Amino acid sequence: MRMSTLFSRTLREAPNGADCKGYEYLLRAGFIRQMGAGIFSLLPFGFNATRKIEKVIREEMNAIGGQEILMPLVNPADIWKETGRFYSIDKEMSRFQDRGGRDMVLAMTHEECVTDVARGEIDSYKRLPQLVYQIQTKWRDDPRPRAGLIRVREFTMKDSYSFDRDQEGLDAVYADHYKAYFRIFSRCGLPVIVVGADSGMMGGKISHEYMYLSPIGEDTIITCPECGYTANRQVATFSKEYYTEEMKPTEKVLTPDCKTIEDLCAFLKIEKRQTAKAVFMVGTFINAENGEEQEKLIVGVIRGDMDVEENKLQNAAKANSLRPAHVEEILAGGMVPGFGSPIGAHKDVLVIVDDSVAKSNNLVAGANEEGYHLLNTNFERDYSGMVADIASATSGYTCPTCKGSLVSSKGVEVGNIFQLGTRYSESMNCYFQDVDGVRRPVIMGSYGIGVGRMLACLAENFNDDKGLALPITVAPYQVHLVSLVKDIEVGEKIYKDLSDSGIEVLFDDRKESAGVKFADADLIGLPIRITVGNRSLKEGKVEVKLRSNLEETLSYDLENIVGEIKELIEKLTSDINNNVVEKDWVKA
Amino acid sequence: MRMSTLFSRTLREAPNGADCKGYEYLLRAGFIRQMGAGIFSLLPFGFNATRKIEKVIREEMNAIGGQEILMPLVNPADIWKETGRFYSIDKEMSRFQDRGGRDMVLAMTHEECVTDVARGEIDSYKRLPQLVYQIQTKWRDDPRPRAGLIRVREFTMKDSYSFDRDQEGLDAVYADHYKAYFRIFSRCGLPVIVVGADSGMMGGKISHEYMYLSPIGEDTIITCPECGYTANRQVATFSKEYYTEEMKPTEKVLTPDCKTIEDLCAFLKIEKRQTAKAVFMVGTFINAENGEEQEKLIVGVIRGDMDVEENKLQNAAKANSLRPAHVEEILAGGMVPGFGSPIGAHKDVLVIVDDSVAKSNNLVAGANEEGYHLLNTNFERDYSGMVADIASATSGYTCPTCKGSLVSSKGVEVGNIFQLGTRYSESMNCYFQDVDGVRRPVIMGSYGIGVGRMLACLAENFNDDKGLALPITVAPYQVHLVSLVKDIEVGEKIYKDLSDSGIEVLFDDRKESAGVKFADADLIGLPIRITVGNRSLKEGKVEVKLRSNLEETLSYDLENIVGEIKELIEKLTSDINNNVVEKDWVKA
């Protein structure tokens, strides 16, 4: 590619809205352009890099037996009504009516689609197992698009779907993905960790997320540096201490101006762990059959030394979504904000009690009366409710596995794998006749990788104060050829020779100054740079630099240039491929 | 690929709705599956074939300097409002509001998108010309999806867009596409003809369509077998004879029961060419600035020996759409259905007169009075209006170029090329500073190929009573290997040897009867079939057949099989590549 004819241009300044370094550079180098909130175009560099990522994904998916297909983005709503997700997914899923007035949805994932196809193809155990995948456009109306391709509304995703006879089959293909994903990310140069995760709207039980650790991430990951325990905070557990003692009688005490746990503890001269605090939420519950919505007040009760993890609370409540309750809603539930507890709450309030509270005694809790608290409240004696782990893990807490100290970090989810089980096959009647003649629902799994998000994370991980420095396996071109001499012929010959031998070259043949050309080369950041300059040319040489080490200049004979560059490309490539992460899933 | 693990299955019966042979076979062979009206999934065979078509397209687009990009399907409506097409395109374009209440559209084409991107990249003549393309998903809410992938709602399209300084530049890139398209279609084996076409909703002046001629097509193509003149009937012209004579005075005559031209001619003992007939339509005119719609009654007047071509009438009227007028609307316009003419019509009726009428004298026309006609009406003396060619060409009419006899045939449009000019750059402010310092609008072109429709046409063109017989350049695999012997090892070895040498093999390793395997092989129709059978195996041979000639059986030594098959593939491939159509565009 010649820079003189390149469609995209580089930008000297970061455009408005570039809220992280990787995004800024992808914009400035001309990889991507924004069209609207969370909507982007890939320009030639971005397209090339994406195509390389996709090639790696295809190779690894094919290696585990994946068959590539392509399903539609626009789906008839009927199949989404079959599983109930037409109703249970909120505004994230965009809908419209076609000219005939039929409900259509823009698919944000393809469990419904693929199950609809599979039920036509799979009738017998003889046709199992199956694994299909697609690399396809999706739309998700994210309320807060940000950070360029990190959080978008339209995106390209690799999604695969497995179909098995039994759990053993699902475990095997799940393990295949677990391993293949590490290979995919590491072949592209992206460091990731795998974390135990919540299944969320997907249903199913076991799931993992692949996280690129970065302060720009919005996911919180809890890890144990000692034993390697990792989980998304949404589901991370930790080892809790319980404080049991003999139950004492409840006593109402005046606690003026004690609106926070800190105030209360200072006033009563107790520790936070001796209190129970209440969190008031309203859950939405959707009837999957007809889409009818119902709201319910939920009170989560947790010990004062911990916080409620909303996702756990939502899962425990089996709610479709949660929102903070309004003051009037809390009062209507028989509780008083600031001095609230489930004691005396109306019976239609859903009470969910963390085990830290259930297993501790004599906690101070709100008296549901302005200015008053109750001493010595005890679960089951004074109030009842569902017991669940609804506590949020954080740094310093104790590892649930090895008793080490947990660490909290930020990450971006670039892939996920789910064991769906029969959630979709049962609701959509995707059954097969087993070897014993019995009809059984197919056991499914679902596996995703965000292609554009991978590019964004790579850009975030590989940059410096001059621009991008993407790994050779994903850079849009391998070589940046900069001609600084008046006579373009030498550059033209190198361009032709390299291109003819299959090397991908971006040739800066523009009539620009050396300063402009180098600044652009630094910004675009192709791994290998060849500079054709007057001085070295006199000695029959050209200068070569690696983008990853601009300090060092290599000098190659002009006549050996093709061979030398080939060797360099091979070296850079094998540096990455020799470090491919091989990691197996061990079923708990 | 092993058939024992293939995701798709073959179907013995044609599913409901398979309204043409190609569609039926694509379904039965497992290339595609329908998800809803005009919505399909590509299963592995369909995906493979499509990928091959796309590879050919990419090679030819890259060869003419195209840079591949990817633009979003979901567009903010704002850019479509800039060009006015948010208003002027009707229900074919689906719209929805995002969660923030902003208008969004599902892009059916990308002139707005690409112009939005280009205006950010192109500022100077130094950055011109440019040519970008994408292979991307589109949605068009077609009112009548049919014939499988021939007429769908969601589809994959290659669309390219050119940006030039001047008309010469546009002509050059237009000519490049004209030629590249012939290469693309012929490399895939699809016979096409190119026809002059209407620009329709795209704007612009010059345009061509590439047509696959077939009775299943919905476009009518007018060709002259003598000189090669071709055009879509929507714009086809022909040589008209005019009948001039001295004007006679108008005379009202009673013409009872003469509701048709035939009745009238029989009653008056005249020829059809001596009459003028009126066609009443209502046109919708949309204000591109604000979307306001206005309706207007249009009367098209044509000589009785011809018919009105609605598309020409709409273009002449500059209407956004046309529909037949209701009786009340015609009456309100001062005309009487069955006995109507523009003579005495209200002055707000838009009168469009074909030149056949304008240049002939003394025609019989309706008197706008039930039961009466007027003899000797003459345009300009008795009524006025706009003169335009609104006549529909058909078989037997005279070629406009060589006076040969025109022929009408049916075709499917698989590609189109448009000279857009400044239609989009002006309305979207995509200007560049020219060498003389003057800011000028970029001159654009737009060029499309329907990828899925190409596959559908190939399936339609290459089949027989047993199934598909796709050309080797687009077949999902090159070789179908059928093992009929109990010991699968020979088949396994051939499968491995062929695959290792880069040959694409579908291996029927199932435990099925020879009859089932052959029927499936015929149906899927891969170009080369190898049969491993007991009889020939004893002599160290395998049987080879070409799908295009099942009568002939070749016998190859087992030990030379890789070399022999390679040679066969090369021969079949070069048979196609030696017949690549090279055709240049000659500007009129």
Tab-separated table of N, CA and C in Angstrom, chain B residues 204-269:
chain	number	residue	atom	x	y	z
B	204	GLY	N	-27.702	10.568	-9.924
B	204	GLY	CA	-26.657	10.382	-10.906
B	204	GLY	C	-27.221	10.100	-12.289
B	205	LYS	N	-26.306	9.960	-13.250
B	205	LYS	CA	-26.773	9.868	-14.629
B	205	LYS	C	-26.494	8.538	-15.291
B	206	ILE	N	-25.210	8.222	-15.491
B	206	ILE	CA	-24.885	6.986	-16.196
B	206	ILE	C	-24.940	5.815	-15.226
B	207	SER	N	-25.546	4.739	-15.641
B	207	SER	CA	-25.485	3.536	-14.827
B	207	SER	C	-25.714	2.294	-15.671
B	208	HIS	N	-25.133	1.212	-15.211
B	208	HIS	CA	-25.299	-0.080	-15.888
B	208	HIS	C	-25.659	-1.148	-14.880
B	209	GLU	N	-26.387	-2.135	-15.365
B	209	GLU	CA	-26.693	-3.291	-14.536
B	209	GLU	C	-26.121	-4.532	-15.196
B	210	TYR	N	-25.675	-5.466	-14.350
B	210	TYR	CA	-25.219	-6.765	-14.841
B	210	TYR	C	-26.327	-7.760	-14.591
B	211	MET	N	-26.764	-8.397	-15.654
B	211	MET	CA	-27.937	-9.254	-15.573
B	211	MET	C	-27.580	-10.702	-15.889
B	212	TYR	N	-28.043	-11.586	-15.026
B	212	TYR	CA	-28.034	-13.008	-15.332
B	212	TYR	C	-29.384	-13.310	-15.967
B	213	LEU	N	-29.358	-13.712	-17.231
B	213	LEU	CA	-30.612	-13.926	-17.948
B	213	LEU	C	-31.246	-15.237	-17.501
B	214	SER	N	-32.487	-15.148	-17.065
B	214	SER	CA	-33.167	-16.348	-16.581
B	214	SER	C	-34.649	-16.050	-16.480
B	215	PRO	N	-35.481	-17.058	-16.769
B	215	PRO	CA	-36.935	-16.845	-16.636
B	215	PRO	C	-37.334	-16.512	-15.201
B	216	ILE	N	-36.502	-16.846	-14.207
B	216	ILE	CA	-36.897	-16.520	-12.832
B	216	ILE	C	-36.665	-15.054	-12.501
B	217	GLY	N	-36.024	-14.340	-13.414
B	217	GLY	CA	-35.724	-12.939	-13.160
B	217	GLY	C	-36.971	-12.073	-13.181
B	218	GLU	N	-36.898	-10.941	-12.525
B	218	GLU	CA	-38.040	-10.026	-12.506
B	218	GLU	C	-37.771	-8.762	-13.304
B	219	ASP	N	-36.528	-8.607	-13.743
B	219	ASP	CA	-36.226	-7.472	-14.597
B	219	ASP	C	-36.456	-7.870	-16.049
B	220	THR	N	-36.939	-6.916	-16.838
B	220	THR	CA	-37.106	-7.177	-18.256
B	220	THR	C	-36.005	-6.446	-19.005
B	221	ILE	N	-35.331	-7.196	-19.849
B	221	ILE	CA	-34.182	-6.643	-20.558
B	221	ILE	C	-34.488	-6.609	-22.042
B	222	ILE	N	-34.213	-5.469	-22.626
B	222	ILE	CA	-34.463	-5.286	-24.050
B	222	ILE	C	-33.108	-5.349	-24.753
B	223	THR	N	-32.991	-6.262	-25.706
B	223	THR	CA	-31.723	-6.380	-26.425
B	223	THR	C	-31.968	-6.363	-27.919
B	224	CYS	N	-30.931	-5.949	-28.638
B	224	CYS	CA	-30.981	-6.032	-30.096
B	224	CYS	C	-29.955	-7.081	-30.534
B	225	PRO	N	-30.405	-8.213	-31.052
B	225	PRO	CA	-29.470	-9.270	-31.441
B	225	PRO	C	-28.537	-8.814	-32.564
B	226	GLU	N	-28.928	-7.795	-33.281
B	226	GLU	CA	-28.093	-7.375	-34.419
B	226	GLU	C	-26.920	-6.499	-33.991
B	227	CYS	N	-27.192	-5.431	-33.235
B	227	CYS	CA	-26.101	-4.508	-32.894
B	227	CYS	C	-25.628	-4.635	-31.459
B	228	GLY	N	-26.349	-5.434	-30.640
B	228	GLY	CA	-25.913	-5.612	-29.255
B	228	GLY	C	-26.462	-4.575	-28.291
B	229	TYR	N	-27.350	-3.706	-28.763
B	229	TYR	CA	-27.972	-2.742	-27.850
B	229	TYR	C	-28.669	-3.498	-26.724
B	230	THR	N	-28.436	-3.089	-25.469
B	230	THR	CA	-29.131	-3.707	-24.333
B	230	THR	C	-29.504	-2.629	-23.333
B	231	ALA	N	-30.660	-2.784	-22.752
B	231	ALA	CA	-31.057	-1.858	-21.688
B	231	ALA	C	-32.156	-2.501	-20.864
B	232	ASN	N	-32.211	-2.126	-19.624
B	232	ASN	CA	-33.337	-2.499	-18.785
B	232	ASN	C	-34.581	-1.833	-19.383
B	233	ARG	N	-35.688	-2.565	-19.411
B	233	ARG	CA	-36.891	-2.000	-20.010
B	233	ARG	C	-37.286	-0.681	-19.356
B	234	GLN	N	-36.901	-0.526	-18.088
B	234	GLN	CA	-37.208	0.720	-17.381
B	234	GLN	C	-36.689	1.957	-18.104
B	235	VAL	N	-35.606	1.785	-18.869
B	235	VAL	CA	-35.037	2.937	-19.578
B	235	VAL	C	-34.818	2.673	-21.063
B	236	ALA	N	-35.131	1.456	-21.523
B	236	ALA	CA	-34.853	1.104	-22.931
B	236	ALA	C	-35.612	2.034	-23.876
B	237	THR	N	-34.938	2.447	-24.912
B	237	THR	CA	-35.598	3.273	-25.922
B	237	THR	C	-35.779	2.436	-27.188
B	238	PHE	N	-36.534	2.963	-28.112
B	238	PHE	CA	-36.686	2.290	-29.409
B	238	PHE	C	-37.027	3.347	-30.433
B	239	SER	N	-36.930	2.948	-31.629
B	239	SER	CA	-37.184	3.892	-32.704
B	239	SER	C	-38.686	3.931	-32.988
B	240	LYS	N	-39.269	5.124	-32.883
B	240	LYS	CA	-40.724	5.250	-33.079
B	240	LYS	C	-41.012	5.842	-34.452
B	241	GLU	N	-42.067	5.365	-35.047
B	241	GLU	CA	-42.544	6.025	-36.256
B	241	GLU	C	-43.576	7.082	-35.873
B	242	TYR	N	-43.514	8.240	-36.519
B	242	TYR	CA	-44.516	9.281	-36.261
B	242	TYR	C	-45.398	9.409	-37.485
B	243	TYR	N	-46.638	9.765	-37.274
B	243	TYR	CA	-47.577	9.874	-38.393
B	243	TYR	C	-48.088	11.303	-38.442
B	244	THR	N	-47.484	12.062	-39.329
B	244	THR	CA	-47.895	13.466	-39.402
B	244	THR	C	-48.793	13.694	-40.615
B	245	GLU	N	-49.733	14.536	-40.409
B	245	GLU	CA	-50.604	14.941	-41.518
B	245	GLU	C	-51.204	16.295	-41.143
B	246	GLU	N	-51.900	16.878	-42.041
B	246	GLU	CA	-52.463	18.194	-41.749
B	246	GLU	C	-53.522	18.085	-40.650
B	247	MET	N	-53.473	19.032	-39.713
B	247	MET	CA	-54.415	18.984	-38.598
B	247	MET	C	-55.840	19.229	-39.075
B	248	LYS	N	-56.746	18.408	-38.530
B	248	LYS	CA	-58.175	18.569	-38.851
B	248	LYS	C	-58.899	19.063	-37.599
B	249	PRO	N	-60.068	19.605	-37.785
B	249	PRO	CA	-60.800	20.098	-36.622
B	249	PRO	C	-61.267	18.952	-35.722
B	250	THR	N	-61.265	19.219	-34.447
B	250	THR	CA	-61.736	18.233	-33.478
B	250	THR	C	-63.227	18.016	-33.627
B	251	GLU	N	-63.626	16.753	-33.391
B	251	GLU	CA	-65.048	16.439	-33.517
B	251	GLU	C	-65.432	15.441	-32.441
B	252	LYS	N	-66.451	15.735	-31.685
B	252	LYS	CA	-66.892	14.812	-30.635
B	252	LYS	C	-67.827	13.780	-31.230
B	253	VAL	N	-67.534	12.497	-30.936
B	253	VAL	CA	-68.391	11.441	-31.490
B	253	VAL	C	-68.832	10.511	-30.356
B	254	LEU	N	-70.024	9.948	-30.560
B	254	LEU	CA	-70.533	8.963	-29.616
B	254	LEU	C	-69.830	7.637	-29.874
B	255	THR	N	-69.254	7.083	-28.808
B	255	THR	CA	-68.560	5.797	-28.952
B	255	THR	C	-69.053	4.865	-27.851
B	256	PRO	N	-70.270	4.378	-28.023
B	256	PRO	CA	-70.871	3.591	-26.943
B	256	PRO	C	-70.111	2.284	-26.707
B	257	ASP	N	-69.978	1.907	-25.460
B	257	ASP	CA	-69.338	0.641	-25.073
B	257	ASP	C	-67.881	0.525	-25.513
B	258	CYS	N	-67.269	1.640	-25.855
B	258	CYS	CA	-65.857	1.585	-26.263
B	258	CYS	C	-64.973	1.916	-25.065
B	259	LYS	N	-64.761	0.904	-24.226
B	259	LYS	CA	-63.985	1.146	-23.010
B	259	LYS	C	-62.502	0.828	-23.223
B	260	THR	N	-62.192	0.044	-24.245
B	260	THR	CA	-60.790	-0.265	-24.498
B	260	THR	C	-60.397	0.302	-25.856
B	261	ILE	N	-59.088	0.375	-26.064
B	261	ILE	CA	-58.576	0.851	-27.350
B	261	ILE	C	-59.052	-0.073	-28.481
B	262	GLU	N	-59.087	-1.386	-28.158
B	262	GLU	CA	-59.518	-2.347	-29.180
B	262	GLU	C	-60.963	-2.066	-29.608
B	263	ASP	N	-61.840	-1.893	-28.615
B	263	ASP	CA	-63.253	-1.589	-28.903
B	263	ASP	C	-63.345	-0.346	-29.784
B	264	LEU	N	-62.589	0.657	-29.374
B	264	LEU	CA	-62.662	1.953	-30.052
B	264	LEU	C	-62.210	1.840	-31.511
B	265	CYS	N	-61.098	1.118	-31.714
B	265	CYS	CA	-60.576	0.983	-33.077
B	265	CYS	C	-61.557	0.205	-33.951
B	266	ALA	N	-62.151	-0.850	-33.381
B	266	ALA	CA	-63.103	-1.652	-34.143
B	266	ALA	C	-64.312	-0.802	-34.519
B	267	PHE	N	-64.762	-0.021	-33.526
B	267	PHE	CA	-65.960	0.792	-33.737
B	267	PHE	C	-65.703	1.875	-34.791
B	268	LEU	N	-64.529	2.531	-34.682
B	268	LEU	CA	-64.246	3.647	-35.596
B	268	LEU	C	-63.528	3.197	-36.870
B	269	LYS	N	-63.179	1.912	-36.914
B	269	LYS	CA	-62.451	1.337	-38.052
B	269	LYS	C	-61.145	2.084	-38.310
